Amino acid sequence: MLQRLLAIGGAAVLVAASPAEARNIVISNDDGLTANVKALYDALKAEGHDVIVVVPCQQQSGMGAALSFVRPLRPLTADCVNGAARAGDPGAGPMTRAGLGGDFHYVDGTPVMALLYGLDIVAPARWGKAPDLVLSGPNIGQNAGSIVISSGTVSNAQYAMIRGIPAIALSAGENTGSGPDLANPRSLVVARQSVELVGELDRTSGGKPLLPPGTGLNVNFPDQPERAQWKLTRIGSYTRYELRFVPDLAAATGRKMPEGTPPMPGLTIGMSTAAPRADQRNDEAWVVQSAITVSVMQIGYDAPAGTEKRLGKRLGKLTGR
């Protein structure tokens, strides 16, 4: 199935084959209502899929798998991103922005909370069962390499996988952002390519779930996706983003502050300039600079069976194995 992805071309205008059957799909993300989400929804609907969208009210990048337990969601105190809902609207529910229709929903919470609202509330009401597929994204900015452990986009896919639902995390370049018009030509390209991927998984599924149990995909589109080729890669050790905690965030970022302002520590993020080692040349965080990367994920932190067996032998006396 995935070997077939290596041969898929990324032409400027991509038309996925008609799906063998319409799928029930939940779209979520960590950015809120965006051009990327709207374009993906439109492209999937055009292919005959039944789609619902459930996203955070506000931008929630970097929140990873954060949750707020047993804390009721009160009415909104501020408008959601791009007017998805307005101050005074409920803490979760259908978007009230005009022109979206009834398929779009929001949650005033973290990315995973938005996904779970979709899986536990919206999907059962719509289909009486779990969706066939969860698509998380496309994110505004790639989630490739070690940054995935902080990504709400990837965490949404992980939570869907834990529920036994096939899931794909989708991330595109920072240049796919938009304003309230929800319009970006590059979002349309990424949406068509995402639908092509779903179509290929559907075509090769043989009537079974779109992905094997316990697995998902992390897919990253380059900044210029128009003619990029698909590449099967791995989530490796090459670091595309460099994170550093600094004693004075303003000084580290060149930000002007009023005279006398005390140093304020914080976290910086920047792009790595280091080239990959020979064993890192197939890492998605390197390959994504020129290709659409497809990396297979497993659930959570489970180790490969071989590694578990070796460590089990070492700890056998202690654990009784």
XYZ file of C-alpha atoms in Angstrom:
321
model
C 0.000 0.000 0.000
C 2.566 2.580 1.108
C 5.050 1.609 -1.586
C 2.471 2.833 -4.052
C 2.766 6.298 -2.509
C 6.322 6.553 -3.757
C 5.067 6.688 -7.317
C 2.336 9.273 -6.841
C 3.159 12.496 -8.645
C 2.460 15.880 -7.028
C 1.251 17.788 -10.088
C -0.027 21.343 -9.723
C -3.590 20.223 -10.297
C -4.293 16.839 -8.782
C -7.522 14.932 -9.198
C -7.990 11.916 -6.943
C -9.796 8.909 -8.304
C -13.383 8.621 -7.164
C -13.438 6.791 -3.819
C -14.455 3.157 -3.879
C -16.920 4.088 -1.163
C -17.814 7.271 0.660
C -16.107 7.511 4.035
C -17.209 9.184 7.257
C -14.404 11.591 8.144
C -13.674 13.890 11.085
C -11.320 16.815 10.477
C -9.648 18.445 13.450
C -6.516 20.560 13.993
C -4.746 22.835 16.467
C -5.059 26.128 14.553
C -8.819 26.679 14.674
C -10.834 27.699 11.603
C -8.360 28.148 8.727
C -8.124 28.189 4.951
C -6.431 24.762 5.151
C -9.371 23.201 7.002
C -11.987 24.804 4.750
C -10.155 23.725 1.581
C -9.767 20.137 2.828
C -13.428 19.953 3.806
C -14.527 21.204 0.369
C -12.209 18.796 -1.459
C -13.388 15.768 0.523
C -17.052 16.689 0.068
C -16.482 17.025 -3.671
C -15.258 13.397 -3.669
C -18.470 12.203 -2.005
C -17.236 11.764 1.586
C -19.366 12.702 4.597
C -17.293 15.156 6.647
C -17.548 16.994 9.938
C -15.059 19.576 11.216
C -14.290 20.075 14.917
C -11.467 22.500 15.774
C -10.322 24.600 18.743
C -11.851 28.038 19.157
C -8.429 29.670 19.462
C -4.988 28.988 17.989
C -3.480 26.157 20.070
C -0.123 25.363 18.444
C 2.388 23.664 20.724
C -0.246 22.369 23.143
C 0.462 18.752 22.218
C -1.848 16.364 24.044
C -2.859 18.860 26.754
C -6.280 18.370 28.360
C -8.474 20.178 30.876
C -10.218 17.547 32.993
C -13.668 17.871 34.616
C -13.709 21.617 34.075
C -16.920 22.835 32.416
C -16.623 24.964 29.288
C -18.326 28.265 29.980
C -19.664 30.685 27.342
C -16.995 32.336 25.234
C -15.462 35.532 26.570
C -13.867 36.376 23.198
C -14.497 35.637 19.539
C -12.964 32.489 18.060
C -10.305 32.620 15.365
C -11.672 34.010 12.096
C -15.122 34.521 13.618
C -15.946 30.815 13.934
C -18.061 31.746 16.979
C -18.625 34.927 18.945
C -18.258 36.003 22.543
C -21.311 34.798 24.447
C -21.711 31.634 22.367
C -21.487 28.285 24.235
C -18.068 26.813 25.073
C -18.573 24.152 22.386
C -21.010 23.648 19.545
C -21.745 24.381 15.881
C -19.883 27.356 14.449
C -22.038 30.460 14.216
C -20.079 32.138 11.424
C -22.398 32.656 8.462
C -21.966 30.545 5.348
C -20.311 27.456 6.829
C -23.337 25.204 7.223
C -23.922 22.651 9.956
C -20.784 20.520 9.502
C -18.416 22.926 11.295
C -17.973 22.830 15.086
C -15.659 24.424 17.650
C -14.468 23.787 21.214
C -13.031 26.391 23.568
C -10.244 24.047 24.618
C -7.146 22.206 23.499
C -6.750 20.356 20.175
C -7.357 16.926 21.739
C -10.456 18.250 23.528
C -11.789 19.406 20.146
C -11.116 15.991 18.635
C -12.795 14.161 21.519
C -15.845 16.414 21.217
C -15.999 15.310 17.592
C -15.592 11.620 18.416
C -17.845 11.483 21.505
C -20.574 14.012 20.658
C -20.736 15.016 16.998
C -19.842 11.742 15.247
C -22.309 9.543 17.210
C -25.072 12.065 16.589
C -24.277 12.074 12.877
C -23.430 8.438 12.155
C -24.245 6.479 15.302
C -20.674 5.182 15.335
C -17.022 6.222 15.102
C -15.755 7.760 11.854
C -13.829 5.766 9.277
C -10.951 8.237 9.361
C -9.607 11.189 11.332
C -7.621 13.832 9.465
C -5.771 16.252 11.738
C -4.808 19.433 9.896
C -3.482 20.520 7.546
C -1.446 22.427 10.110
C 0.044 25.831 9.306
C 3.700 24.804 9.632
C 5.358 21.408 9.293
C 5.330 18.913 12.168
C 8.391 16.892 11.252
C 11.004 15.239 13.443
C 11.291 15.679 17.187
C 8.750 18.552 17.280
C 5.947 15.989 16.858
C 5.855 15.295 20.598
C 4.671 18.908 21.142
C 2.245 18.966 18.225
C -1.495 19.151 18.740
C -1.870 18.055 15.126
C 0.017 14.809 15.737
C -1.509 14.305 19.201
C -4.992 14.365 17.663
C -3.961 11.571 15.325
C -2.495 9.623 18.238
C -5.717 9.891 20.268
C -7.736 8.690 17.279
C -5.358 5.734 16.855
C -5.821 4.838 20.539
C -9.560 4.682 19.833
C -8.878 2.274 16.976
C -9.659 4.861 14.291
C -7.354 5.246 11.266
C -5.716 8.661 11.503
C -3.455 10.926 9.474
C -1.686 14.054 10.716
C -1.313 16.592 7.890
C 1.025 19.588 8.058
C 1.877 22.199 5.442
C 4.130 25.252 5.222
C 3.723 28.471 7.176
C 2.743 30.005 3.833
C -0.677 28.304 3.977
C -2.059 30.718 6.553
C -4.872 33.146 5.792
C -7.083 35.836 7.228
C -10.833 35.804 7.840
C -11.450 35.229 4.103
C -10.255 31.610 4.583
C -8.634 31.780 1.160
C -5.132 30.689 0.156
C -4.307 29.114 -3.241
C -1.698 26.877 -1.639
C -4.332 25.495 0.747
C -6.225 24.246 -2.295
C -3.137 22.410 -3.568
C -2.508 20.758 -0.192
C -6.182 19.804 0.058
C -6.144 18.112 -3.360
C -2.978 16.220 -2.495
C -4.455 15.136 0.852
C -7.545 13.814 -0.925
C -5.281 11.967 -3.353
C -3.637 10.232 -0.402
C -7.007 9.261 1.089
C -8.082 7.962 -2.322
C -4.987 5.799 -2.639
C -5.472 4.333 0.837
C -9.093 3.643 -0.025
C -8.188 2.043 -3.363
C -5.695 -0.331 -1.748
C -7.678 -1.110 1.424
C -9.554 -4.084 -0.017
C -12.673 -3.040 1.853
C -10.839 -3.109 5.196
C -9.994 -0.108 7.438
C -7.831 2.444 5.668
C -4.804 1.749 7.915
C -3.670 -1.283 9.942
C -4.658 -1.312 13.632
C -2.391 0.737 15.877
C -0.812 2.728 13.068
C -1.238 6.163 11.574
C 0.561 8.473 9.184
C 2.417 11.724 9.723
C 2.356 13.631 6.423
C 4.250 16.856 5.797
C 3.993 19.058 2.716
C 6.929 21.267 1.675
C 6.634 25.047 1.427
C 6.293 24.651 -2.344
C 4.008 21.610 -2.706
C 2.784 22.258 -6.241
C 5.031 19.733 -7.993
C 6.531 17.904 -5.046
C 6.863 14.123 -5.178
C 5.673 11.769 -2.447
C 8.408 10.096 -0.385
C 8.143 7.365 2.250
C 10.240 8.581 5.186
C 10.761 8.010 8.884
C 10.304 10.157 11.988
C 13.996 10.189 12.794
C 16.521 12.104 14.843
C 17.215 14.982 12.452
C 16.034 18.212 14.069
C 14.424 20.790 11.795
C 13.312 23.100 14.600
C 15.690 24.184 17.357
C 14.116 24.974 20.732
C 16.075 26.917 23.344
C 15.105 28.306 26.738
C 16.789 31.694 27.138
C 17.181 34.018 30.154
C 15.857 37.067 28.256
C 13.420 36.422 25.421
C 13.372 40.031 24.211
C 17.162 40.160 23.860
C 17.289 36.777 22.132
C 14.679 37.779 19.563
C 15.761 41.409 19.076
C 12.527 42.744 20.482
C 12.567 46.351 21.716
C 11.333 46.749 25.276
C 10.819 49.914 27.362
C 13.936 50.994 29.218
C 14.172 49.466 32.662
C 12.175 46.335 31.744
C 13.706 43.400 33.640
C 14.869 40.330 31.720
C 12.039 37.906 31.043
C 12.957 34.278 30.306
C 11.200 32.269 27.624
C 11.410 29.695 24.860
C 12.702 30.436 21.375
C 12.202 28.424 18.203
C 14.274 28.600 15.054
C 15.152 26.586 11.977
C 18.196 24.330 12.045
C 21.037 25.059 9.612
C 22.814 21.748 10.232
C 22.992 19.210 7.425
C 21.863 15.654 8.169
C 24.245 12.819 8.909
C 24.284 9.918 6.494
C 21.824 7.975 8.677
C 19.418 10.948 8.781
C 18.933 11.510 5.054
C 15.612 9.647 5.076
C 14.260 11.587 8.066
C 11.066 13.468 7.262
C 12.419 16.646 8.881
C 15.107 16.791 6.174
C 13.228 15.370 3.182
C 10.196 17.667 3.688
C 12.215 20.591 2.391
C 11.675 19.259 -1.131
C 9.112 16.417 -0.994
C 5.794 15.384 0.549
C 6.848 13.068 3.351
C 4.781 10.094 4.551
C 5.929 8.551 7.841
C 4.248 5.611 9.568
C 3.453 6.167 13.265
C 2.711 3.735 16.076
C 0.577 4.444 19.131
C 2.158 6.383 21.964
C 5.539 5.341 23.298
C 5.423 1.602 22.724
C 8.847 0.271 21.760
C 9.538 -2.092 18.844
C 9.111 -5.751 19.766
C 12.829 -6.517 19.312
C 13.893 -3.761 21.692
C 11.332 -4.852 24.268
C 12.577 -8.437 24.088
C 16.219 -7.454 24.552
C 15.494 -5.234 27.548
C 13.152 -7.880 28.938
C 16.068 -10.308 29.057
C 18.247 -7.767 30.842
C 15.529 -7.110 33.431
C 14.357 -10.711 33.666
C 15.677 -11.306 37.181
C 14.059 -8.124 38.443
C 10.694 -8.562 36.687
C 10.404 -12.345 36.880
C 10.291 -12.762 33.104
